[in-house]
Tab-separated table of C-alpha atoms and ligand atoms in Angstrom:
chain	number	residue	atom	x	y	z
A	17	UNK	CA	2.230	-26.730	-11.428
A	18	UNK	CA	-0.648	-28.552	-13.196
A	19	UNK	CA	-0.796	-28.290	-17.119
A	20	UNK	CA	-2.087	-25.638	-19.153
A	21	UNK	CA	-6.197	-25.585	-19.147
A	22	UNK	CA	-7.736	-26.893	-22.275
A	23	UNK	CA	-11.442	-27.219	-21.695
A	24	UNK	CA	-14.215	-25.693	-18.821
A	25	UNK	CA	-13.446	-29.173	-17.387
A	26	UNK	CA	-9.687	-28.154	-16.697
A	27	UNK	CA	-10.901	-25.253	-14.417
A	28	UNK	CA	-10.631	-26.382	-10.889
A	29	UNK	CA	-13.965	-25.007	-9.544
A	30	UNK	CA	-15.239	-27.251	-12.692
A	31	UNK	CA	-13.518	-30.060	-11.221
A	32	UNK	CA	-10.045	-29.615	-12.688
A	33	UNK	CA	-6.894	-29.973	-10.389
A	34	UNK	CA	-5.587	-26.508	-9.379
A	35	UNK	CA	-3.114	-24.618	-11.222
A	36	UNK	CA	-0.492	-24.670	-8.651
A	37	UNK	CA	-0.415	-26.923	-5.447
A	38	UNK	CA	0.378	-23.995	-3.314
A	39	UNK	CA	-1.086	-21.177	-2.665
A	40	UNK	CA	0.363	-17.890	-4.569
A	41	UNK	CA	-0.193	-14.521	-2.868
A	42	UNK	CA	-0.002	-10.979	-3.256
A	43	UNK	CA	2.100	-9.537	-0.380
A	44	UNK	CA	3.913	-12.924	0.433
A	45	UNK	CA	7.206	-11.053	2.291
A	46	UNK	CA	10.542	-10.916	0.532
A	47	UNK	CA	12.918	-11.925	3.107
A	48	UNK	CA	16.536	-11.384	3.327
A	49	UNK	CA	18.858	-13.328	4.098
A	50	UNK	CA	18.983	-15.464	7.154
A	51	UNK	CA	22.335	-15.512	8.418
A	52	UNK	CA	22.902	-11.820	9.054
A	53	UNK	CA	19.392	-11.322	10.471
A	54	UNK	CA	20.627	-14.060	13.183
A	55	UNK	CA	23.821	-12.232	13.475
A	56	UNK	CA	21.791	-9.004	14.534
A	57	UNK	CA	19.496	-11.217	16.815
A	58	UNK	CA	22.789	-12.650	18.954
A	59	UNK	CA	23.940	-8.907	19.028
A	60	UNK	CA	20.240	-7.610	20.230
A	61	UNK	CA	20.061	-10.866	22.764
A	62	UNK	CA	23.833	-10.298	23.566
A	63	UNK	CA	23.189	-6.370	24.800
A	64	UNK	CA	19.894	-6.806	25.849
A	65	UNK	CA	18.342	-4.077	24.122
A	66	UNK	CA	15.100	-4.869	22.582
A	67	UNK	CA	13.013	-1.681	21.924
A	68	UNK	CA	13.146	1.770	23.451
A	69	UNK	CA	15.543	4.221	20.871
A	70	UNK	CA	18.394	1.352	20.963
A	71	UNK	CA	21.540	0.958	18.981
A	72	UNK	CA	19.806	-0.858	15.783
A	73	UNK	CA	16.492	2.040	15.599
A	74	UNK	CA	19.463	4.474	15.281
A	75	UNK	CA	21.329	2.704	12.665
A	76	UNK	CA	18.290	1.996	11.009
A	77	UNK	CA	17.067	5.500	10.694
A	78	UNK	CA	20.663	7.212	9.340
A	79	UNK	CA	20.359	4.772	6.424
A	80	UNK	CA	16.681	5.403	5.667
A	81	UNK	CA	17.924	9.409	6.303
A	82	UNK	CA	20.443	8.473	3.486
A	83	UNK	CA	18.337	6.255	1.126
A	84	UNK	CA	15.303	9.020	1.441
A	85	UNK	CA	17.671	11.707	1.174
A	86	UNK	CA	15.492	13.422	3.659
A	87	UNK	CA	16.461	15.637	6.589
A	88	UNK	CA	14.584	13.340	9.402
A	89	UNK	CA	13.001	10.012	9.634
A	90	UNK	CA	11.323	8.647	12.950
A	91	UNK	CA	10.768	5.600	12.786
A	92	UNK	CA	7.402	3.826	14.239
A	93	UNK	CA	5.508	0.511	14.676
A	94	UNK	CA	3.174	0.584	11.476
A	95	UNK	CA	2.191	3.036	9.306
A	96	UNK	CA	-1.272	3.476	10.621
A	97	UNK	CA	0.222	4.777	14.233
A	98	UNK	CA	2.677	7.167	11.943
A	99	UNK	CA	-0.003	8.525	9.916
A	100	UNK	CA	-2.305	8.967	13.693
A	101	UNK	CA	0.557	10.686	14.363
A	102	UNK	CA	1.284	12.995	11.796
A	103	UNK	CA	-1.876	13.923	11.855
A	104	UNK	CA	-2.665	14.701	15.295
A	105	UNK	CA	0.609	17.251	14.939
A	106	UNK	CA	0.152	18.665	11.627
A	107	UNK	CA	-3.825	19.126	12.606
A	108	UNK	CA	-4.793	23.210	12.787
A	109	UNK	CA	-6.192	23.991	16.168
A	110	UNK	CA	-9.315	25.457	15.012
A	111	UNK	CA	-11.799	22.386	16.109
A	112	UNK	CA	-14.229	23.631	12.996
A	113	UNK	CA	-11.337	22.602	10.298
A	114	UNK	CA	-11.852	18.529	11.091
A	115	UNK	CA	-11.572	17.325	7.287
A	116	UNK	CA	-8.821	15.485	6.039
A	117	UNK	CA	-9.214	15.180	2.271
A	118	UNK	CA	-8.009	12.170	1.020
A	119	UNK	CA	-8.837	9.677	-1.568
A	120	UNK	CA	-11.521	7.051	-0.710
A	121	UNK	CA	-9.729	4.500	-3.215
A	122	UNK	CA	-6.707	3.749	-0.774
A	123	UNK	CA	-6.104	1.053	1.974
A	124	UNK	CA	-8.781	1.843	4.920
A	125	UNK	CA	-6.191	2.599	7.586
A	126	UNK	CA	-5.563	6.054	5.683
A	127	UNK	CA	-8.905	6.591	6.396
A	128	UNK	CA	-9.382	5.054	9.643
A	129	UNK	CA	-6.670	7.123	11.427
A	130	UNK	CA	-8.003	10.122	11.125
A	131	UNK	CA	-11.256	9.086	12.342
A	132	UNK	CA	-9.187	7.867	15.329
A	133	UNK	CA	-7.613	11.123	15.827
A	134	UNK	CA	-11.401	12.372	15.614
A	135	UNK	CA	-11.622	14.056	12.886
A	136	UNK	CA	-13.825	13.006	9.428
A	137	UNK	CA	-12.434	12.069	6.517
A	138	UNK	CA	-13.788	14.038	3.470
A	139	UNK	CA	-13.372	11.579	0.520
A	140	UNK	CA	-12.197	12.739	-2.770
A	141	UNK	CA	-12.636	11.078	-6.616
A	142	UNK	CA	-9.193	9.415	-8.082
A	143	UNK	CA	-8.494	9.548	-11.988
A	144	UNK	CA	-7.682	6.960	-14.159
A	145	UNK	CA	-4.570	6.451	-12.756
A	146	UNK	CA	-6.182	5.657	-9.764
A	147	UNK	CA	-4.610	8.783	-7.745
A	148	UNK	CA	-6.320	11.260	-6.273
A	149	UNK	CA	-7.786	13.366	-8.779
A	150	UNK	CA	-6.323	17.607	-8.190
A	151	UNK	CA	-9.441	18.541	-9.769
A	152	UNK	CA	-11.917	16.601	-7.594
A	153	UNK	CA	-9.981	17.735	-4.145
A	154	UNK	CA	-10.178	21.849	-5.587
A	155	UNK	CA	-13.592	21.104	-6.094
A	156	UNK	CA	-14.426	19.754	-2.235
A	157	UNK	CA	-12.191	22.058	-0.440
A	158	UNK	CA	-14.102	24.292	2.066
A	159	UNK	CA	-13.502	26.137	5.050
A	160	UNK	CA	-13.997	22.711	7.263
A	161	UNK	CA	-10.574	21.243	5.680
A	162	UNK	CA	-7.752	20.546	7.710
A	163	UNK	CA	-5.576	18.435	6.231
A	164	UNK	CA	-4.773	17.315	2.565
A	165	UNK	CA	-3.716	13.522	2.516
A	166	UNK	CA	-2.177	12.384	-0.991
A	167	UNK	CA	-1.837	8.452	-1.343
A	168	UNK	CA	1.579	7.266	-3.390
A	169	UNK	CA	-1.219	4.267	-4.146
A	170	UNK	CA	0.732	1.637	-6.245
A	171	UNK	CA	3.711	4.063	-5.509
A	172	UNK	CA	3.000	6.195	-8.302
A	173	UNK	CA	3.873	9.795	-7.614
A	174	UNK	CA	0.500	11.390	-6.140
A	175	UNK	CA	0.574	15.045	-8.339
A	176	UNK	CA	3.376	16.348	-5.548
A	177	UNK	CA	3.620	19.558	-7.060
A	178	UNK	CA	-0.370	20.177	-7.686
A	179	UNK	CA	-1.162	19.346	-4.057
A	180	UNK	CA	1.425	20.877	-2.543
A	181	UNK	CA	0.128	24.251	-4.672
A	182	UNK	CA	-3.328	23.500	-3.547
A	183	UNK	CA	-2.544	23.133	-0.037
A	184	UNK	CA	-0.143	26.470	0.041
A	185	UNK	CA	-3.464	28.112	-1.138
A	186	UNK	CA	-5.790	27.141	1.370
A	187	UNK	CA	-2.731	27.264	3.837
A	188	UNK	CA	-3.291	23.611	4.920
A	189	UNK	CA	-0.648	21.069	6.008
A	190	UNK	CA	-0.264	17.965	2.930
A	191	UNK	CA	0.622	14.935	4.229
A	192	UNK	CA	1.477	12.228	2.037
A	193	UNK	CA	0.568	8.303	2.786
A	194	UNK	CA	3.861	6.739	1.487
A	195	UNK	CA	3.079	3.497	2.481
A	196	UNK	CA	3.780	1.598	-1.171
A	197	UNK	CA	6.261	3.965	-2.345
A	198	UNK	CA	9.368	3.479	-0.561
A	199	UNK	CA	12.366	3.545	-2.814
A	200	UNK	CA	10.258	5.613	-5.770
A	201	UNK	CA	11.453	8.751	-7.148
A	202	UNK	CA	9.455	11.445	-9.439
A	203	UNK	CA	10.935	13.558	-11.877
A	204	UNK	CA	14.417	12.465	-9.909
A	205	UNK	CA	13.986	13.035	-6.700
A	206	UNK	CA	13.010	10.681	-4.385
A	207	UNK	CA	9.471	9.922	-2.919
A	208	UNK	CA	9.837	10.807	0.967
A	209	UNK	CA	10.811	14.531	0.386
A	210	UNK	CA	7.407	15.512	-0.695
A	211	UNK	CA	4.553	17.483	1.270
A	212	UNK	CA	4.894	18.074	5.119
A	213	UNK	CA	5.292	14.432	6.029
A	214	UNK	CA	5.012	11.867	4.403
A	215	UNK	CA	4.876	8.151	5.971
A	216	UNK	CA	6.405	4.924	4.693
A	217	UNK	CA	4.303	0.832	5.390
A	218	UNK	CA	7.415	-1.336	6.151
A	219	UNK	CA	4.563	-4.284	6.848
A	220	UNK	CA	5.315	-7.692	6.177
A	221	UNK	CA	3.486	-7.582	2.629
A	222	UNK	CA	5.472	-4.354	1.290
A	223	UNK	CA	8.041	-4.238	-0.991
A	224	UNK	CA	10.341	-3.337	1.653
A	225	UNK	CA	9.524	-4.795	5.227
A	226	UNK	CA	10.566	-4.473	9.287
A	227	UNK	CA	8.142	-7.726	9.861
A	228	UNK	CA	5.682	-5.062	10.674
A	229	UNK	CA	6.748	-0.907	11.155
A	230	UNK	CA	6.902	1.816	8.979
A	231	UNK	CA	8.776	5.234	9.134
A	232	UNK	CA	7.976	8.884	8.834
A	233	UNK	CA	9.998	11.266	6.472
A	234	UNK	CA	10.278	15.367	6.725
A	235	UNK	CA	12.207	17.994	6.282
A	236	UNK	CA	10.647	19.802	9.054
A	237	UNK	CA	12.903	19.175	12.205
A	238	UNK	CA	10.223	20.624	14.578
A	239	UNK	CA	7.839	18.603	13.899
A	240	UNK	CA	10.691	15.319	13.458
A	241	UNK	CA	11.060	16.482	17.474
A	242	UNK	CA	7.088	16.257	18.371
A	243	UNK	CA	6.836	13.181	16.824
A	244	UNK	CA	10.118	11.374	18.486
A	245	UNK	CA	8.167	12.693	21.907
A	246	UNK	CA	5.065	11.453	20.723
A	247	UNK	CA	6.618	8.181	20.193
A	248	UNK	CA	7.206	7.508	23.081
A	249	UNK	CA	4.338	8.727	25.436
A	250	UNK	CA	5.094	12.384	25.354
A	251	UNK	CA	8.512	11.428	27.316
A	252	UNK	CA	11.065	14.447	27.010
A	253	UNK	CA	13.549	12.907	29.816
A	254	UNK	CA	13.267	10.118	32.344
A	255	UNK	CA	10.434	11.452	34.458
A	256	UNK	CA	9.361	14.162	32.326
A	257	UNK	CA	6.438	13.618	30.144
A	258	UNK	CA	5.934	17.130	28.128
A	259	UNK	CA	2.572	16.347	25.710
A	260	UNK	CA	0.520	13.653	25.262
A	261	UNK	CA	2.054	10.710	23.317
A	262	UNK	CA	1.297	7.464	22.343
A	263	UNK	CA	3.685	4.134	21.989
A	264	UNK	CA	4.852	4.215	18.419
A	265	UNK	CA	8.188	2.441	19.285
A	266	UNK	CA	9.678	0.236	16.335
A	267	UNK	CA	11.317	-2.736	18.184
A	268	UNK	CA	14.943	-4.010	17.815
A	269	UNK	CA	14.325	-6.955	15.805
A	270	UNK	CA	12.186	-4.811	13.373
A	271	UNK	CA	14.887	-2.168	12.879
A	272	UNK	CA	17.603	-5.368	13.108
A	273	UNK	CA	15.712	-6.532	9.737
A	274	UNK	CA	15.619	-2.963	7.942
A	275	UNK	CA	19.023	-2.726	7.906
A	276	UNK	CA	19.602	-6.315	6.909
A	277	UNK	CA	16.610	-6.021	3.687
A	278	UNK	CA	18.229	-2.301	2.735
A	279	UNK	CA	20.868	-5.585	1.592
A	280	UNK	CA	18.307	-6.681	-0.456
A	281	UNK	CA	17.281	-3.509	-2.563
A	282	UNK	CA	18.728	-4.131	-5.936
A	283	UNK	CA	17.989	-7.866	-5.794
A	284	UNK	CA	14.082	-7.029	-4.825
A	285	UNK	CA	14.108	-4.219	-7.626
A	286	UNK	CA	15.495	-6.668	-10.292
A	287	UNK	CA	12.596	-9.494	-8.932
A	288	UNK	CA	9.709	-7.092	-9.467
A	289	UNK	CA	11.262	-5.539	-12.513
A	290	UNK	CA	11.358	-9.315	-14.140
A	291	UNK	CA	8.091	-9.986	-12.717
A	292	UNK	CA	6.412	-6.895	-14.348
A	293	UNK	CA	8.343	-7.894	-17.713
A	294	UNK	CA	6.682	-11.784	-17.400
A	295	UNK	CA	3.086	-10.509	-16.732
A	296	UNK	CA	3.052	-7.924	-19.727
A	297	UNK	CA	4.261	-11.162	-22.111
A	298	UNK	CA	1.998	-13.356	-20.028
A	299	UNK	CA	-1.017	-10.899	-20.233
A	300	UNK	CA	-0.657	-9.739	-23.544
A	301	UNK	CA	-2.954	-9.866	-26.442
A	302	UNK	CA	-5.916	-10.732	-23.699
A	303	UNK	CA	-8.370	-8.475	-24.592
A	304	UNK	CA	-10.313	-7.884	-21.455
A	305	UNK	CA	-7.929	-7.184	-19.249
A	306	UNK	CA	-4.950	-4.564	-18.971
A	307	UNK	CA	-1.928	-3.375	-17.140
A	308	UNK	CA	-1.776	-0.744	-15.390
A	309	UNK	CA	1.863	0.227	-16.170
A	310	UNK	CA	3.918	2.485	-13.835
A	311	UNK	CA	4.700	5.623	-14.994
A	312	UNK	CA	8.313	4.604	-14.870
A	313	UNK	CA	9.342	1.772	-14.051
A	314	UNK	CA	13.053	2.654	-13.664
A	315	UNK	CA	11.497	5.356	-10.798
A	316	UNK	CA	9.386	2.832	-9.336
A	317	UNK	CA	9.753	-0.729	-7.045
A	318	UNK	CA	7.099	-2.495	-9.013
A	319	UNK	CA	5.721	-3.941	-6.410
A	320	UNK	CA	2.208	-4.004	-7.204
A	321	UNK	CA	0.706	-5.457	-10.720
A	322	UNK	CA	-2.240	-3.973	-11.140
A	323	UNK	CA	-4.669	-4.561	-13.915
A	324	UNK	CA	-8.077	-3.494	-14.972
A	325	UNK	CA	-11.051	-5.698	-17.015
A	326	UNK	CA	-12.156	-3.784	-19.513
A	327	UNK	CA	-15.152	-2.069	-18.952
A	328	UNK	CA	-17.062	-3.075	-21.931
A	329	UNK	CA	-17.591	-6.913	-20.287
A	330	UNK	CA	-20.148	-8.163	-17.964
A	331	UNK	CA	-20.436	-6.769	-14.646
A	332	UNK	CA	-19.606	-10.830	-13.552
A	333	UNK	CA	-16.423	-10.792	-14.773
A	334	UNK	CA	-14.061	-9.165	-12.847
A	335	UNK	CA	-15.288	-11.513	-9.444
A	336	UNK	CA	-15.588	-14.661	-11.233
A	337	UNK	CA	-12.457	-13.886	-12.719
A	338	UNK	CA	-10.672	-13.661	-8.847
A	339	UNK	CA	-13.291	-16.956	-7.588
A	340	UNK	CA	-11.659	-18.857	-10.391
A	341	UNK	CA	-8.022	-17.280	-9.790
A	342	UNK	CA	-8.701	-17.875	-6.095
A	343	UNK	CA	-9.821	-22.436	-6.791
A	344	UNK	CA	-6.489	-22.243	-8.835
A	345	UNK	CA	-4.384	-21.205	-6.009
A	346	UNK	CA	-3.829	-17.995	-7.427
A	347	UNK	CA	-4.951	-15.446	-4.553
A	348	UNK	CA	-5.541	-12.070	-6.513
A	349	UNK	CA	-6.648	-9.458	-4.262
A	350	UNK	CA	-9.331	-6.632	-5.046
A	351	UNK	CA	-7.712	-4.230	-3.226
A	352	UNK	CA	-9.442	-2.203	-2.357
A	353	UNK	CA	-13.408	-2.833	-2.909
A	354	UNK	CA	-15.639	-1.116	-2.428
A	355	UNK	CA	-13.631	1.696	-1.256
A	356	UNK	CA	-13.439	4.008	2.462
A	357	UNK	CA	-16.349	5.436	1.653
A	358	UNK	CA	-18.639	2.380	1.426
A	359	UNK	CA	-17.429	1.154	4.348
A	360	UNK	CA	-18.033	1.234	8.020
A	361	UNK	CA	-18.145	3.395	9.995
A	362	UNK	CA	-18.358	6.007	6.512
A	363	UNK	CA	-20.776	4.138	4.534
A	364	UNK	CA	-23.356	4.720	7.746
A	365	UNK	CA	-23.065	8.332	7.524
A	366	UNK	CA	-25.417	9.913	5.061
A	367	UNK	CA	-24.874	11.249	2.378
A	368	UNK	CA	-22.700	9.002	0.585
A	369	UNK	CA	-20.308	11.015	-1.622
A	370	UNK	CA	-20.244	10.533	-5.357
A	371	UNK	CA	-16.665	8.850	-7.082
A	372	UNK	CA	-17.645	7.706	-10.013
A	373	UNK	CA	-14.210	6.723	-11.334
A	374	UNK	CA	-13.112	5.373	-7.503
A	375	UNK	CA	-16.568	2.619	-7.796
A	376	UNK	CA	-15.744	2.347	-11.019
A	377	UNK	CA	-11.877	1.096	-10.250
A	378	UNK	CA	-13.237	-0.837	-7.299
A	379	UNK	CA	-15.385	-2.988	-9.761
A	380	UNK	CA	-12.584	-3.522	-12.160
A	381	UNK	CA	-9.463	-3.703	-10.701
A	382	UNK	CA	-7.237	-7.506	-10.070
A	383	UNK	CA	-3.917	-7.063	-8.518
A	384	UNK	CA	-1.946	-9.946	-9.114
A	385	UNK	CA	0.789	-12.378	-7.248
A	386	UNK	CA	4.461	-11.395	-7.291
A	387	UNK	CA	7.807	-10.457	-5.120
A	388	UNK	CA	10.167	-13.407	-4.805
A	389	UNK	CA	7.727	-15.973	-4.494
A	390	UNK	CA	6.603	-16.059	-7.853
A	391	UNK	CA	8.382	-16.514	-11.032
A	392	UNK	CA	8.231	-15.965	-14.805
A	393	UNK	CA	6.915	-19.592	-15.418
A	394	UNK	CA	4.272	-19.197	-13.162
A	395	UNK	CA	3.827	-15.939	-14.185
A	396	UNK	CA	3.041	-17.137	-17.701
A	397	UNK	CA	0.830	-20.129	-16.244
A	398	UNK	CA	-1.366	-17.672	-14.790
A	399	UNK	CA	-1.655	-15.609	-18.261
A	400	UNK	CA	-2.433	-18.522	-19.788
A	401	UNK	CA	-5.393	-19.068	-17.244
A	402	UNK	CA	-6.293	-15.577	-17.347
A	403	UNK	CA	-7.045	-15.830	-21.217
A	404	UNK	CA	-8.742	-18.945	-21.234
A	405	UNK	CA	-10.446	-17.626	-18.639
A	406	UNK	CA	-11.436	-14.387	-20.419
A	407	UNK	CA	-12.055	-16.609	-23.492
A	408	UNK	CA	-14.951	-18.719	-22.005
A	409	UNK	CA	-16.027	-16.313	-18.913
A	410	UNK	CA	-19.575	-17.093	-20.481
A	411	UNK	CA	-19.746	-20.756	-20.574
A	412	UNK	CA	-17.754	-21.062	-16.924
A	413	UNK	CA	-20.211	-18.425	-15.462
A	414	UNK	CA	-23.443	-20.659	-16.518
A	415	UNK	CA	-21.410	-23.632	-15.331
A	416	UNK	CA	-20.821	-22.053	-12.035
A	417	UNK	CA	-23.770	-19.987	-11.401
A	418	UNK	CA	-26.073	-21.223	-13.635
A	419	UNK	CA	-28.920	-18.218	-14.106
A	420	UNK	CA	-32.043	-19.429	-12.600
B	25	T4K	N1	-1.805	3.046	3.782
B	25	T4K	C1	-1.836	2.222	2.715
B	25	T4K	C2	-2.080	2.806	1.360
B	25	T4K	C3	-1.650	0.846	2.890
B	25	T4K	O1	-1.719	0.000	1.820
B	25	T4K	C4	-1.432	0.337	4.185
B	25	T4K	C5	-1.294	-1.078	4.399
B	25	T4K	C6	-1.369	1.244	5.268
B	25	T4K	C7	-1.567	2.601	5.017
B	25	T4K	C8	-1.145	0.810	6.665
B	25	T4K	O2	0.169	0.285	6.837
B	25	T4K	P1	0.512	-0.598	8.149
B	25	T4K	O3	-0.170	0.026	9.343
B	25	T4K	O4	0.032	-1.991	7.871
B	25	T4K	O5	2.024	-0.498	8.235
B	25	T4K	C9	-2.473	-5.925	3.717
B	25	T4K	C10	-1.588	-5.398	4.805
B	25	T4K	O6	-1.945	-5.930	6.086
B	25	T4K	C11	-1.565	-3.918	4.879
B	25	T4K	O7	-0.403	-3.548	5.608
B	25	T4K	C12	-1.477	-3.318	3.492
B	25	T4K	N2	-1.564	-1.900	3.495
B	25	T4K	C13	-2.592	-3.851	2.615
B	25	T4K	C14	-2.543	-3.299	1.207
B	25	T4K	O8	-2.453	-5.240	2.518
B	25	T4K	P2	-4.521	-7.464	3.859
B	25	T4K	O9	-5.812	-7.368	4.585
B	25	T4K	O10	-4.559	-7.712	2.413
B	25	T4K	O11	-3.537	-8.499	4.576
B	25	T4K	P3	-3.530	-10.063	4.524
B	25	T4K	O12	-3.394	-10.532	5.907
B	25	T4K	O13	-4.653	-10.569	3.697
B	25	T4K	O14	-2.139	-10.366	3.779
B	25	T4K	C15	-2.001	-10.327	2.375
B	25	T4K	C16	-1.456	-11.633	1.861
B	25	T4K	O15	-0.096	-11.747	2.177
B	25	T4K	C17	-2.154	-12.828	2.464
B	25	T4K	O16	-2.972	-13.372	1.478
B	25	T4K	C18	-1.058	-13.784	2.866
B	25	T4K	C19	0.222	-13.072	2.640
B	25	T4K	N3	1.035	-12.959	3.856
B	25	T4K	C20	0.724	-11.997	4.772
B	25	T4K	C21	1.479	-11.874	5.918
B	25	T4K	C22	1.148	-10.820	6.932
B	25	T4K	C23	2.091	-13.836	4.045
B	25	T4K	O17	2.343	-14.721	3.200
B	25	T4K	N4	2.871	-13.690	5.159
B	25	T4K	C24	2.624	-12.728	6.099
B	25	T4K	O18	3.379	-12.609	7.091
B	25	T4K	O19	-3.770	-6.099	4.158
């Protein structure tokens, strides 16, 4: 770690040497630990089961059952095939009802797999909190609507009990997108058990990862049944396919390393918890820039600090702010500028809808570096960088992009 920065001169895209030698990013995988992953990869090579409903899917999806505390959980490849397939089975048949609402401030693939499943996505304003507003999604519903997607985004709760009210009155499934929320609760009970379906990210950046899969949660068995078929091409029996299905397997080795990082809960909880704690010191008394807190942090796995530059600075801020971050070795992420709905294919297809609070987000928001590869000391490096930063954004904008 290079010393604390001083002067413009200190700044490495002003010639200084970079905060850290290594890179630091957001969504670098927790791991767990190495020794009993290998055990489970002799016992997979050792009984030749690699994919295909085998002995370590099945473990794997009792103790999500039990962690959840939900009736079923199928488990899949990624989220984005989960959420293609809840919606392709929660979907009404009437082919005029093709809207999912859903918040255009999410990750595109919430987006993006309903469009695959050919419907339209009908994007909705978020709130400060930067979930999808009730309000907004009342206002938009219409006879078109088929689904109602909420987004855990950040894994805070997304209004569970005003969706699921607003859904029961236009008699519409709600799905929930789950993907950063696994291990949150709200008001005690645990995210998973909320809306028709609701489907977990276990991708290598999440707080909880299979290398890449994900898992979908319900209380409906019917519909746990379609989507185990679906899973695995329609397939109801050797030689009997009975609907159309797609291959949303998880593998072995993914399910292997589930049950190995449910090991790790605790520990991971404790990292992010410490890291949260370290950023609020580090970050604190910067004007400019704020945290946005969890609702509760004892409810929540932390995973994500998020924070906001304060509206009343230049438009410039907020991206020089991530260039500079970015020469320092400290890769912040804008997730997720410039939202669904300004991008493609959406953004092509007039008229563009108006979320004021979602473009405003998308210009403001930072999320920062942490999980187990980052600690408090670099932690408070980076605060330290952020205020000078914030201090002189002025100066270091007419050094780097001197105005014509
Ligand atoms: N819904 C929501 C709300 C989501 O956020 C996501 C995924 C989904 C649905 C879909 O879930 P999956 O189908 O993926 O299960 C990343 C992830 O790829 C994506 O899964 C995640 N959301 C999204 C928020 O973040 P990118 O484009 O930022 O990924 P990338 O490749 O830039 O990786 C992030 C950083 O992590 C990199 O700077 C380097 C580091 N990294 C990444 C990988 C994969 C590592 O150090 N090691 C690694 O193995 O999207």
């Amino acid at each position: 770690m290079s010393s604390t920065k001083r002067q413009l001169s200190d700044l490495a895209p002003l010639g200084g040497a970079p905060l850290f030698a290594e890179k630091l990013y957001v969504g670098r995988p927790n791991l767990c630990s190495r020794d009993r992953l290998h055990a489970a990869l002799d016992r997979i090579f050792d009984s030749r089961w690699l994919s295909n409903d085998g002995p370590f899917l099945r473990q794997f999806e009792d103790a999500l059952r039990e962690t959840l505390g939900v009736r079923n959980v199928v488990a899949v490849c990624n989220a984005t095939i989960g959420l293609q397939m809840v919606y392709r089975a929660l979907r009404p048949a009437d082919p005029r009802r093709h809207k999912a609402l859903m918040p255009s401030y999410t990750f595109i693939a919430t987006a993006h797999a309903w469009e695959w499943e050919g419907g339209r996505p009908a994007f909705c304003d978020v709130a400060a909190d930067h979930l999808l507003d009730p309000a907004d999604v009342e206002a938009r519903l219409d006879d078109e609507a088929a689904l109602l997607v909420g987004v855990h985004t950040w894994g805070r709760a997304c209004h569970p009990d005003r969706l699921a009210a607003l859904a029961r009155d236009r008699g519409i499934p709600l799905v929930y997108d789950s993907a950063h929320a696994f291990g949150n609760s709200w008001n005690g009970r645990r995210i998973g058990g909320f809306g028709d379906a609701e489907v977990f990210s276990f991708h290598a950046t999440k707080f909880f990862n299979t290398f890449e899969g994900g898992a979908i949660a319900t209380a409906d068995d019917n519909l746990a049944a379609e989507l185990r078929h679906m899973r695995n091409f329609g397939f109801s029996g050797y030689d009997c396919v009975s609907r159309l299905g797609t291959n949303g397997k998880m593998q072995e080795i993914s399910a292997a390393m589930g049950l190995c990082m449910l090991e790790e809960l605790d520990s991971l909880l404790a990292t992010n918890r410490r890291n949260l704690s370290a950023y609020r010191e580090a970050l604190r008394d910067g004007p400019g820039l704020s945290l946005l807190e969890p609702e509760d942090p004892g409810a929540s796995n932390c995973q994500y600090i998020v924070a906001m530059v304060d509206p009343a600075l230049p438009t410039f801020v907020r991206d020089l702010l991530v260039d500079v971050l970015w020469a320092e070795n400290v890769l912040v992420r804008r997730y997720f500028h410039p939202g669904c709905h300004r991008s493609e294919p959406y953004a092509s297809r007039p008229p563009l809808p108006e979320l004021p609070v979602t473009d405003d987000i998308c210009r403001r928001v930072v999320i920062f570096p942490s999980g187990t590869a980052v600690d408090p000391a670099q932690i408070r490096a980076i605060g330290d960088t952020v205020r000078f930063f914030l201090e002189h954004a002025d100066d270091i904008q007419q050094r780097i992009q001197p105005q014509a």
